[in-house]
mmCIF file of C-alpha atoms and ligand atoms in Angstrom:
data_model
loop_
_atom_site.group_PDB
_atom_site.id
_atom_site.type_symbol
_atom_site.label_atom_id
_atom_site.label_comp_id
_atom_site.label_asym_id
_atom_site.label_seq_id
_atom_site.Cartn_x
_atom_site.Cartn_y
_atom_site.Cartn_z
ATOM 1 C CA UNK A 14 39.967 -97.504 -51.519
ATOM 2 C CA UNK A 15 40.965 -95.854 -48.238
ATOM 3 C CA UNK A 16 44.063 -94.318 -49.825
ATOM 4 C CA UNK A 17 41.817 -92.276 -52.132
ATOM 5 C CA UNK A 18 39.067 -91.639 -49.595
ATOM 6 C CA UNK A 19 37.639 -88.113 -49.789
ATOM 7 C CA UNK A 20 38.064 -86.996 -46.169
ATOM 8 C CA UNK A 21 35.116 -85.408 -44.325
ATOM 9 C CA UNK A 22 37.406 -82.757 -42.836
ATOM 10 C CA UNK A 23 41.034 -81.738 -43.283
ATOM 11 C CA UNK A 24 42.917 -79.163 -41.198
ATOM 12 C CA UNK A 25 45.216 -77.120 -43.444
ATOM 13 C CA UNK A 26 48.584 -76.423 -41.818
ATOM 14 C CA UNK A 27 51.260 -74.882 -44.015
ATOM 15 C CA UNK A 28 54.819 -73.583 -43.912
ATOM 16 C CA UNK A 29 53.667 -70.207 -42.576
ATOM 17 C CA UNK A 30 52.157 -71.835 -39.495
ATOM 18 C CA UNK A 31 55.360 -73.858 -38.971
ATOM 19 C CA UNK A 32 57.493 -70.744 -39.308
ATOM 20 C CA UNK A 33 55.295 -68.808 -36.897
ATOM 21 C CA UNK A 34 55.609 -71.564 -34.285
ATOM 22 C CA UNK A 35 59.342 -71.691 -34.811
ATOM 23 C CA UNK A 36 59.593 -67.926 -34.316
ATOM 24 C CA UNK A 37 57.791 -68.184 -30.972
ATOM 25 C CA UNK A 38 59.843 -71.182 -29.814
ATOM 26 C CA UNK A 39 63.044 -69.363 -30.689
ATOM 27 C CA UNK A 40 61.938 -66.283 -28.738
ATOM 28 C CA UNK A 41 62.013 -68.332 -25.538
ATOM 29 C CA UNK A 42 58.645 -66.845 -24.475
ATOM 30 C CA UNK A 43 56.067 -69.465 -25.156
ATOM 31 C CA UNK A 44 53.273 -68.945 -22.597
ATOM 32 C CA UNK A 45 50.614 -66.238 -22.975
ATOM 33 C CA UNK A 46 52.311 -63.068 -24.237
ATOM 34 C CA UNK A 47 52.474 -60.684 -27.190
ATOM 35 C CA UNK A 48 51.271 -63.225 -29.788
ATOM 36 C CA UNK A 49 48.078 -63.782 -27.802
ATOM 37 C CA UNK A 50 47.486 -60.024 -27.476
ATOM 38 C CA UNK A 51 48.002 -59.534 -31.217
ATOM 39 C CA UNK A 52 45.734 -62.473 -32.060
ATOM 40 C CA UNK A 53 42.963 -61.084 -29.851
ATOM 41 C CA UNK A 54 43.140 -57.688 -31.544
ATOM 42 C CA UNK A 55 43.256 -59.103 -35.082
ATOM 43 C CA UNK A 56 40.389 -61.505 -34.411
ATOM 44 C CA UNK A 57 38.308 -58.658 -32.953
ATOM 45 C CA UNK A 58 38.945 -56.410 -35.956
ATOM 46 C CA UNK A 59 38.426 -59.045 -38.614
ATOM 47 C CA UNK A 60 35.530 -61.106 -37.278
ATOM 48 C CA UNK A 61 33.374 -59.374 -34.676
ATOM 49 C CA UNK A 62 33.275 -55.734 -35.687
ATOM 50 C CA UNK A 63 35.856 -54.672 -33.126
ATOM 51 C CA UNK A 64 34.243 -56.211 -30.024
ATOM 52 C CA UNK A 65 36.991 -56.975 -27.527
ATOM 53 C CA UNK A 66 38.163 -60.582 -27.570
ATOM 54 C CA UNK A 67 39.831 -62.735 -24.920
ATOM 55 C CA UNK A 68 41.761 -65.831 -26.036
ATOM 56 C CA UNK A 69 41.483 -68.995 -23.956
ATOM 57 C CA UNK A 70 42.700 -72.590 -24.040
ATOM 58 C CA UNK A 71 39.652 -74.119 -25.769
ATOM 59 C CA UNK A 72 36.195 -73.282 -26.999
ATOM 60 C CA UNK A 73 34.697 -75.110 -24.055
ATOM 61 C CA UNK A 74 36.804 -73.024 -21.664
ATOM 62 C CA UNK A 75 35.491 -69.950 -23.465
ATOM 63 C CA UNK A 76 31.877 -70.975 -22.914
ATOM 64 C CA UNK A 77 32.536 -71.811 -19.277
ATOM 65 C CA UNK A 78 34.331 -68.548 -18.500
ATOM 66 C CA UNK A 79 31.852 -66.473 -20.508
ATOM 67 C CA UNK A 80 28.955 -67.954 -18.548
ATOM 68 C CA UNK A 81 30.714 -67.401 -15.212
ATOM 69 C CA UNK A 82 31.632 -63.823 -16.159
ATOM 70 C CA UNK A 83 27.996 -63.151 -17.104
ATOM 71 C CA UNK A 84 26.973 -64.228 -13.606
ATOM 72 C CA UNK A 85 25.441 -67.602 -14.474
ATOM 73 C CA UNK A 86 25.418 -70.048 -11.570
ATOM 74 C CA UNK A 87 23.348 -72.304 -9.305
ATOM 75 C CA UNK A 88 19.604 -71.659 -9.484
ATOM 76 C CA UNK A 89 19.778 -70.259 -13.016
ATOM 77 C CA UNK A 90 18.392 -71.873 -16.132
ATOM 78 C CA UNK A 91 20.006 -71.337 -19.531
ATOM 79 C CA UNK A 92 18.064 -72.355 -22.635
ATOM 80 C CA UNK A 93 20.207 -74.240 -25.158
ATOM 81 C CA UNK A 94 19.595 -76.491 -28.148
ATOM 82 C CA UNK A 95 19.794 -80.236 -27.638
ATOM 83 C CA UNK A 96 20.967 -80.621 -31.236
ATOM 84 C CA UNK A 97 24.600 -79.502 -30.816
ATOM 85 C CA UNK A 98 27.945 -80.689 -29.491
ATOM 86 C CA UNK A 99 27.782 -81.588 -25.794
ATOM 87 C CA UNK A 100 30.095 -78.700 -24.830
ATOM 88 C CA UNK A 101 27.170 -76.263 -25.119
ATOM 89 C CA UNK A 102 25.125 -77.792 -22.300
ATOM 90 C CA UNK A 103 28.162 -79.129 -20.414
ATOM 91 C CA UNK A 104 29.521 -75.641 -19.871
ATOM 92 C CA UNK A 105 26.159 -74.482 -18.501
ATOM 93 C CA UNK A 106 25.961 -77.458 -16.149
ATOM 94 C CA UNK A 107 29.525 -76.929 -14.899
ATOM 95 C CA UNK A 108 28.621 -73.431 -13.659
ATOM 96 C CA UNK A 109 26.000 -75.064 -11.435
ATOM 97 C CA UNK A 110 23.159 -73.746 -13.593
ATOM 98 C CA UNK A 111 20.634 -75.974 -15.361
ATOM 99 C CA UNK A 112 20.637 -76.340 -19.150
ATOM 100 C CA UNK A 113 17.053 -76.298 -20.460
ATOM 101 C CA UNK A 114 16.788 -77.920 -23.871
ATOM 102 C CA UNK A 115 14.597 -76.386 -26.572
ATOM 103 C CA UNK A 116 13.763 -77.631 -30.063
ATOM 104 C CA UNK A 117 15.231 -76.429 -33.359
ATOM 105 C CA UNK A 118 14.014 -74.932 -36.607
ATOM 106 C CA UNK A 119 14.069 -77.821 -39.118
ATOM 107 C CA UNK A 120 15.398 -75.556 -41.885
ATOM 108 C CA UNK A 121 18.398 -73.953 -40.133
ATOM 109 C CA UNK A 122 18.948 -76.634 -37.435
ATOM 110 C CA UNK A 123 19.321 -73.728 -34.960
ATOM 111 C CA UNK A 124 17.176 -72.859 -31.917
ATOM 112 C CA UNK A 125 13.525 -72.132 -32.753
ATOM 113 C CA UNK A 126 12.638 -68.748 -31.149
ATOM 114 C CA UNK A 127 9.072 -69.782 -30.268
ATOM 115 C CA UNK A 128 10.374 -72.949 -28.595
ATOM 116 C CA UNK A 129 12.756 -70.773 -26.583
ATOM 117 C CA UNK A 130 9.920 -68.515 -25.490
ATOM 118 C CA UNK A 131 7.849 -71.518 -24.415
ATOM 119 C CA UNK A 132 10.746 -72.796 -22.276
ATOM 120 C CA UNK A 133 11.179 -69.589 -20.265
ATOM 121 C CA UNK A 134 10.485 -69.816 -16.522
ATOM 122 C CA UNK A 135 11.103 -67.538 -13.533
ATOM 123 C CA UNK A 136 14.582 -69.012 -13.251
ATOM 124 C CA UNK A 137 15.616 -68.441 -16.869
ATOM 125 C CA UNK A 138 18.709 -66.237 -16.903
ATOM 126 C CA UNK A 139 19.782 -66.553 -20.528
ATOM 127 C CA UNK A 140 19.423 -68.217 -23.903
ATOM 128 C CA UNK A 141 22.469 -69.523 -25.768
ATOM 129 C CA UNK A 142 21.843 -70.333 -29.442
ATOM 130 C CA UNK A 143 24.410 -72.267 -31.483
ATOM 131 C CA UNK A 144 25.135 -71.107 -35.039
ATOM 132 C CA UNK A 145 25.156 -74.719 -36.105
ATOM 133 C CA UNK A 146 27.151 -75.849 -39.138
ATOM 134 C CA UNK A 147 28.084 -72.181 -39.722
ATOM 135 C CA UNK A 148 24.503 -71.020 -40.366
ATOM 136 C CA UNK A 149 23.534 -68.147 -38.039
ATOM 137 C CA UNK A 150 20.586 -68.622 -35.721
ATOM 138 C CA UNK A 151 17.672 -66.163 -36.078
ATOM 139 C CA UNK A 152 19.280 -63.512 -33.899
ATOM 140 C CA UNK A 153 16.574 -60.909 -34.563
ATOM 141 C CA UNK A 154 13.817 -63.064 -33.067
ATOM 142 C CA UNK A 155 16.023 -64.484 -30.324
ATOM 143 C CA UNK A 156 17.139 -60.991 -29.260
ATOM 144 C CA UNK A 157 13.479 -59.906 -29.202
ATOM 145 C CA UNK A 158 12.510 -62.849 -27.016
ATOM 146 C CA UNK A 159 15.460 -62.198 -24.713
ATOM 147 C CA UNK A 160 14.612 -58.531 -24.399
ATOM 148 C CA UNK A 161 10.899 -59.127 -23.819
ATOM 149 C CA UNK A 162 11.691 -61.474 -20.932
ATOM 150 C CA UNK A 163 14.688 -59.619 -19.518
ATOM 151 C CA UNK A 164 17.134 -62.484 -20.031
ATOM 152 C CA UNK A 165 20.666 -62.431 -21.415
ATOM 153 C CA UNK A 166 21.635 -63.600 -24.895
ATOM 154 C CA UNK A 167 24.876 -65.565 -25.411
ATOM 155 C CA UNK A 168 26.269 -67.144 -28.596
ATOM 156 C CA UNK A 169 27.953 -70.477 -29.201
ATOM 157 C CA UNK A 170 29.712 -69.462 -32.429
ATOM 158 C CA UNK A 171 32.136 -72.419 -32.306
ATOM 159 C CA UNK A 172 31.335 -73.323 -35.920
ATOM 160 C CA UNK A 173 30.600 -69.919 -37.415
ATOM 161 C CA UNK A 174 33.741 -67.747 -37.841
ATOM 162 C CA UNK A 175 32.751 -64.967 -40.231
ATOM 163 C CA UNK A 176 29.032 -65.792 -40.570
ATOM 164 C CA UNK A 177 26.655 -62.830 -40.551
ATOM 165 C CA UNK A 178 22.988 -62.271 -39.720
ATOM 166 C CA UNK A 179 21.391 -59.313 -41.518
ATOM 167 C CA UNK A 180 24.835 -57.929 -42.217
ATOM 168 C CA UNK A 181 26.055 -58.119 -38.624
ATOM 169 C CA UNK A 182 28.723 -60.652 -37.699
ATOM 170 C CA UNK A 183 27.820 -63.495 -35.368
ATOM 171 C CA UNK A 184 29.626 -62.915 -32.114
ATOM 172 C CA UNK A 185 28.478 -59.283 -32.062
ATOM 173 C CA UNK A 186 24.988 -59.999 -30.689
ATOM 174 C CA UNK A 187 25.362 -61.603 -27.286
ATOM 175 C CA UNK A 188 26.693 -60.517 -23.893
ATOM 176 C CA UNK A 189 29.481 -62.855 -24.957
ATOM 177 C CA UNK A 190 30.148 -65.221 -27.839
ATOM 178 C CA UNK A 191 32.593 -68.110 -28.101
ATOM 179 C CA UNK A 192 34.512 -69.224 -31.191
ATOM 180 C CA UNK A 193 36.319 -72.580 -31.133
ATOM 181 C CA UNK A 194 39.782 -72.977 -32.645
ATOM 182 C CA UNK A 195 39.837 -76.778 -32.598
ATOM 183 C CA UNK A 196 41.572 -78.333 -35.669
ATOM 184 C CA UNK A 197 38.389 -79.355 -37.509
ATOM 185 C CA UNK A 198 36.765 -75.909 -37.197
ATOM 186 C CA UNK A 199 36.950 -73.327 -40.018
ATOM 187 C CA UNK A 200 40.256 -72.088 -38.561
ATOM 188 C CA UNK A 201 42.472 -73.478 -35.811
ATOM 189 C CA UNK A 202 45.160 -72.625 -33.295
ATOM 190 C CA UNK A 203 45.725 -76.315 -32.396
ATOM 191 C CA UNK A 204 43.399 -76.063 -29.427
ATOM 192 C CA UNK A 205 41.928 -72.758 -28.397
ATOM 193 C CA UNK A 206 38.921 -70.511 -28.083
ATOM 194 C CA UNK A 207 38.094 -66.840 -28.464
ATOM 195 C CA UNK A 208 35.535 -65.011 -26.334
ATOM 196 C CA UNK A 209 34.030 -61.859 -27.864
ATOM 197 C CA UNK A 210 32.649 -59.595 -25.149
ATOM 198 C CA UNK A 211 29.941 -56.919 -25.238
ATOM 199 C CA UNK A 212 31.262 -54.791 -22.347
ATOM 200 C CA UNK A 213 34.572 -53.864 -20.690
ATOM 201 C CA UNK A 214 33.299 -55.547 -17.514
ATOM 202 C CA UNK A 215 32.897 -58.841 -19.368
ATOM 203 C CA UNK A 216 36.382 -58.500 -20.864
ATOM 204 C CA UNK A 217 37.992 -57.949 -17.493
ATOM 205 C CA UNK A 218 36.018 -60.735 -15.851
ATOM 206 C CA UNK A 219 36.957 -63.319 -18.521
ATOM 207 C CA UNK A 220 40.590 -62.157 -18.345
ATOM 208 C CA UNK A 221 40.608 -62.614 -14.555
ATOM 209 C CA UNK A 222 38.903 -66.015 -14.669
ATOM 210 C CA UNK A 223 41.373 -67.404 -17.233
ATOM 211 C CA UNK A 224 44.336 -66.405 -15.040
ATOM 212 C CA UNK A 225 43.549 -67.552 -11.483
ATOM 213 C CA UNK A 226 41.650 -64.329 -10.816
ATOM 214 C CA UNK A 227 44.854 -62.274 -11.069
ATOM 215 C CA UNK A 228 45.526 -59.043 -12.894
ATOM 216 C CA UNK A 229 48.495 -58.182 -10.679
ATOM 217 C CA UNK A 230 50.574 -61.214 -9.829
ATOM 218 C CA UNK A 231 49.707 -62.898 -6.518
ATOM 219 C CA UNK A 232 46.911 -60.435 -5.813
ATOM 220 C CA UNK A 233 44.105 -62.788 -6.790
ATOM 221 C CA UNK A 234 40.829 -60.867 -6.879
ATOM 222 C CA UNK A 235 38.410 -63.713 -7.622
ATOM 223 C CA UNK A 236 38.538 -67.510 -7.774
ATOM 224 C CA UNK A 237 39.692 -68.453 -11.243
ATOM 225 C CA UNK A 238 41.358 -71.137 -13.334
ATOM 226 C CA UNK A 239 44.301 -71.444 -15.710
ATOM 227 C CA UNK A 240 42.690 -71.380 -19.130
ATOM 228 C CA UNK A 241 45.229 -69.205 -20.895
ATOM 229 C CA UNK A 242 46.215 -69.624 -24.530
ATOM 230 C CA UNK A 243 49.939 -70.012 -25.268
ATOM 231 C CA UNK A 244 51.851 -67.807 -27.696
ATOM 232 C CA UNK A 245 52.619 -70.969 -29.682
ATOM 233 C CA UNK A 246 48.919 -71.529 -30.323
ATOM 234 C CA UNK A 247 48.219 -67.844 -30.941
ATOM 235 C CA UNK A 248 50.976 -67.747 -33.587
ATOM 236 C CA UNK A 249 49.229 -70.572 -35.477
ATOM 237 C CA UNK A 250 45.865 -68.861 -35.061
ATOM 238 C CA UNK A 251 47.137 -65.541 -36.453
ATOM 239 C CA UNK A 252 48.345 -67.200 -39.655
ATOM 240 C CA UNK A 253 45.076 -69.106 -39.996
ATOM 241 C CA UNK A 254 43.056 -65.930 -39.448
ATOM 242 C CA UNK A 255 44.824 -64.440 -42.446
ATOM 243 C CA UNK A 256 43.698 -67.384 -44.587
ATOM 244 C CA UNK A 257 40.146 -67.633 -43.276
ATOM 245 C CA UNK A 258 38.456 -65.351 -45.793
ATOM 246 C CA UNK A 259 39.774 -67.238 -48.832
ATOM 247 C CA UNK A 260 38.904 -70.568 -47.207
ATOM 248 C CA UNK A 261 35.364 -69.386 -46.494
ATOM 249 C CA UNK A 262 34.969 -68.314 -50.134
ATOM 250 C CA UNK A 263 36.135 -71.782 -51.178
ATOM 251 C CA UNK A 264 33.678 -73.434 -48.778
ATOM 252 C CA UNK A 265 30.891 -71.309 -50.318
ATOM 253 C CA UNK A 266 31.899 -72.298 -53.837
ATOM 254 C CA UNK A 267 32.052 -75.972 -52.809
ATOM 255 C CA UNK A 268 28.622 -75.763 -51.189
ATOM 256 C CA UNK A 269 27.158 -74.122 -54.298
ATOM 257 C CA UNK A 270 28.643 -76.904 -56.446
ATOM 258 C CA UNK A 271 27.140 -79.594 -54.207
ATOM 259 C CA UNK A 272 23.697 -77.948 -54.079
ATOM 260 C CA UNK A 273 23.625 -77.584 -57.864
ATOM 261 C CA UNK A 274 24.554 -81.220 -58.434
ATOM 262 C CA UNK A 275 22.955 -83.270 -55.673
ATOM 263 C CA UNK A 276 19.752 -85.099 -56.431
ATOM 264 C CA UNK A 277 17.663 -87.323 -54.175
ATOM 265 C CA UNK A 278 18.708 -85.934 -50.778
ATOM 266 C CA UNK A 279 17.432 -82.797 -48.987
ATOM 267 C CA UNK A 280 20.118 -80.143 -49.499
ATOM 268 C CA UNK A 281 20.700 -77.358 -46.941
ATOM 269 C CA UNK A 282 18.850 -74.044 -47.148
ATOM 270 C CA UNK A 283 20.321 -70.627 -46.386
ATOM 271 C CA UNK A 284 17.530 -68.428 -45.035
ATOM 272 C CA UNK A 285 17.093 -64.770 -45.996
ATOM 273 C CA UNK A 286 19.418 -62.524 -44.005
ATOM 274 C CA UNK A 287 21.961 -65.272 -43.340
ATOM 275 C CA UNK A 288 25.535 -65.524 -44.633
ATOM 276 C CA UNK A 289 26.536 -69.154 -44.112
ATOM 277 C CA UNK A 290 30.204 -70.136 -43.649
ATOM 278 C CA UNK A 291 29.672 -73.862 -44.306
ATOM 279 C CA UNK A 292 31.514 -75.398 -41.397
ATOM 280 C CA UNK A 293 29.442 -78.395 -42.431
ATOM 281 C CA UNK A 294 27.386 -79.103 -45.546
ATOM 282 C CA UNK A 295 24.549 -81.148 -44.107
ATOM 283 C CA UNK A 296 21.887 -83.003 -46.039
ATOM 284 C CA UNK A 297 18.962 -85.043 -44.782
ATOM 285 C CA UNK A 298 18.719 -88.713 -45.681
ATOM 286 C CA UNK A 299 15.191 -89.565 -44.554
ATOM 287 C CA UNK A 300 15.595 -93.352 -44.449
ATOM 288 C CA UNK A 301 18.540 -95.497 -43.281
ATOM 289 C CA UNK A 302 21.025 -92.638 -43.025
ATOM 290 C CA UNK A 303 23.662 -94.865 -41.415
ATOM 291 C CA UNK A 304 23.450 -97.453 -44.194
ATOM 292 C CA UNK A 305 23.713 -94.634 -46.717
ATOM 293 C CA UNK A 306 26.849 -93.240 -45.021
ATOM 294 C CA UNK A 307 28.469 -96.694 -44.902
ATOM 295 C CA UNK A 308 27.771 -97.319 -48.582
ATOM 296 C CA UNK A 309 29.051 -93.860 -49.479
ATOM 297 C CA UNK A 310 32.372 -94.715 -47.841
ATOM 298 C CA UNK A 311 32.651 -98.318 -49.037
ATOM 299 C CA UNK A 312 31.314 -98.046 -52.575
ATOM 300 C CA UNK A 313 32.317 -94.488 -53.463
ATOM 301 C CA UNK A 314 35.242 -93.622 -51.151
ATOM 302 C CA UNK A 315 33.476 -90.573 -49.760
ATOM 303 C CA UNK A 316 33.813 -89.785 -46.066
ATOM 304 C CA UNK A 317 30.951 -88.148 -44.192
ATOM 305 C CA UNK A 318 29.961 -87.348 -40.627
ATOM 306 C CA UNK A 319 26.895 -87.366 -38.394
ATOM 307 C CA UNK A 320 26.693 -84.216 -36.265
ATOM 308 C CA UNK A 321 25.006 -85.223 -34.028
ATOM 309 C CA UNK A 322 23.520 -88.696 -33.644
ATOM 310 C CA UNK A 323 22.120 -88.366 -30.100
ATOM 311 C CA UNK A 324 20.128 -85.416 -28.712
ATOM 312 C CA UNK A 325 22.183 -83.926 -25.868
ATOM 313 C CA UNK A 326 19.303 -84.232 -23.392
ATOM 314 C CA UNK A 327 19.224 -88.004 -23.992
ATOM 315 C CA UNK A 328 22.973 -88.539 -23.483
ATOM 316 C CA UNK A 329 23.885 -90.557 -20.380
ATOM 317 C CA UNK A 330 25.395 -87.366 -18.953
ATOM 318 C CA UNK A 331 21.985 -85.646 -18.851
ATOM 319 C CA UNK A 332 19.650 -88.644 -19.082
ATOM 320 C CA UNK A 333 16.453 -86.684 -19.763
ATOM 321 C CA UNK A 334 13.323 -87.849 -21.555
ATOM 322 C CA UNK A 335 11.882 -84.908 -23.491
ATOM 323 C CA UNK A 336 9.725 -84.473 -26.556
ATOM 324 C CA UNK A 337 11.821 -82.493 -29.039
ATOM 325 C CA UNK A 338 10.556 -83.889 -32.354
ATOM 326 C CA UNK A 339 12.656 -81.776 -34.742
ATOM 327 C CA UNK A 340 15.795 -82.520 -32.742
ATOM 328 C CA UNK A 341 15.063 -86.245 -32.839
ATOM 329 C CA UNK A 342 14.311 -86.193 -36.561
ATOM 330 C CA UNK A 343 17.516 -84.280 -37.281
ATOM 331 C CA UNK A 344 19.586 -86.750 -35.243
ATOM 332 C CA UNK A 345 18.158 -89.586 -37.339
ATOM 333 C CA UNK A 346 18.491 -87.915 -40.746
ATOM 334 C CA UNK A 347 21.479 -85.566 -40.939
ATOM 335 C CA UNK A 348 24.603 -86.396 -42.892
ATOM 336 C CA UNK A 349 27.466 -83.942 -43.408
ATOM 337 C CA UNK A 350 29.317 -84.256 -46.706
ATOM 338 C CA UNK A 351 32.858 -83.005 -47.407
ATOM 339 C CA UNK A 352 32.842 -79.234 -48.093
ATOM 340 C CA UNK A 353 36.265 -78.217 -46.744
ATOM 341 C CA UNK A 354 38.506 -75.920 -48.794
ATOM 342 C CA UNK A 355 41.096 -78.621 -49.573
ATOM 343 C CA UNK A 356 38.689 -80.537 -51.844
ATOM 344 C CA UNK A 357 39.725 -80.859 -55.457
ATOM 345 C CA UNK A 358 37.251 -80.569 -58.308
ATOM 346 C CA UNK A 359 37.567 -84.320 -58.885
ATOM 347 C CA UNK A 360 36.748 -85.005 -55.272
ATOM 348 C CA UNK A 361 33.696 -82.722 -55.417
ATOM 349 C CA UNK A 362 32.471 -84.593 -58.485
ATOM 350 C CA UNK A 363 32.999 -87.861 -56.637
ATOM 351 C CA UNK A 364 30.856 -86.655 -53.744
ATOM 352 C CA UNK A 365 28.008 -85.683 -56.079
ATOM 353 C CA UNK A 366 28.223 -88.867 -58.144
ATOM 354 C CA UNK A 367 28.375 -91.105 -55.073
ATOM 355 C CA UNK A 368 25.439 -89.477 -53.297
ATOM 356 C CA UNK A 369 23.284 -89.371 -56.420
ATOM 357 C CA UNK A 370 23.996 -93.001 -57.321
ATOM 358 C CA UNK A 371 23.025 -94.161 -53.822
ATOM 359 C CA UNK A 372 19.955 -91.923 -53.650
ATOM 360 C CA UNK A 373 18.764 -93.299 -56.988
ATOM 361 C CA UNK A 374 19.405 -96.899 -55.978
ATOM 362 C CA UNK A 375 17.515 -96.421 -52.711
ATOM 363 C CA UNK A 376 14.532 -94.618 -54.230
HETATM 364 C C1 PLP B 421 33.650 -77.483 -31.109
HETATM 365 C C2 PLP B 421 32.444 -76.984 -30.379
HETATM 366 C C3 PLP B 421 32.502 -76.563 -29.038
HETATM 367 C C4 PLP B 421 33.716 -76.739 -28.183
HETATM 368 O O1 PLP B 421 34.873 -76.198 -28.661
HETATM 369 P P1 PLP B 421 36.296 -76.854 -28.240
HETATM 370 O O2 PLP B 421 37.276 -75.881 -28.804
HETATM 371 O O3 PLP B 421 36.361 -78.196 -28.874
HETATM 372 O O4 PLP B 421 36.335 -76.923 -26.760
HETATM 373 C C5 PLP B 421 31.361 -76.038 -28.476
HETATM 374 N N1 PLP B 421 30.216 -75.924 -29.162
HETATM 375 C C6 PLP B 421 30.108 -76.341 -30.444
HETATM 376 C C7 PLP B 421 28.812 -76.182 -31.157
HETATM 377 C C8 PLP B 421 31.208 -76.899 -31.084
HETATM 378 O O5 PLP B 421 31.097 -77.322 -32.349
#
């Protein structure tokens, strides 16, 4: 069975990526250089409406440096979802600021603007929504809340390359936005992250922080880190960027196929104004989700994933007891089915048949 398992995710690396890496290795210049500069420019033009981008060593590094560049530090509070990958709140905490967890909209799984507003205090410096699963958060309402209270707006766009909200690309709303380039994301550079910046000051600050605070060698202006991207990784990322649009179209077609065929589970909704890029295709299984996922794998050879099983505030690393009912319900019910662009038609049919058979048996 495992030999024919439909995988939940599958990074697509082809000959062009291999050739690009080989070209960089042969050049003898493999650290940050011209490939990184070209990747930054191409990413900016293709995905964030020309906002300047700074490439870094991971998505998490991008969040951390973006927060530092925006002036976030001890004494500040940053409102984040609890229903996300731990990197969102971790990066806030590592600046010395306090992540404040707010509840989500049960339809989009993204931050609920009214919950954000209710969480604002005198110390609130910013709100950082996550465009979870590739569905944009309600940036109109969140920007309104941020403006009304004089706080900054950031974006964790790790899962949302190419998504748009009311025609505007995600990553073009916040003071900064981070895109992850980890292998399971919609495109990859191996490891890597891209920070889209709203102002030239943010660009320069992120550039300094990623390189020990240096613009001119050995004239360190601020305290920084080494979070540079290598030209090897950028070369992979540039090839992947060229393939992203077609992959996103395939993800959309796969999602449409699943939504048309699935019966007995709660399929995802795309709200008005949103263009979803289907990093994940996430259904709700209201009872015994884990048993359902196990049976899906064992009886039907269909892989799936739970993103995320534990609210971030309740992780041992934060250890908070909070009442976030929609977050808790989502953690108990969500199940992400294969939607990646490498799926064959047969595999898509298998996903639908497996889910429907189990849903019927359980009903
Ligand atoms: C993947 C991810 C990150 C972190 O990105 P890395 O490149 O793995 O460091 C942050 N936030 C979210 C929502 C993610 O999915």
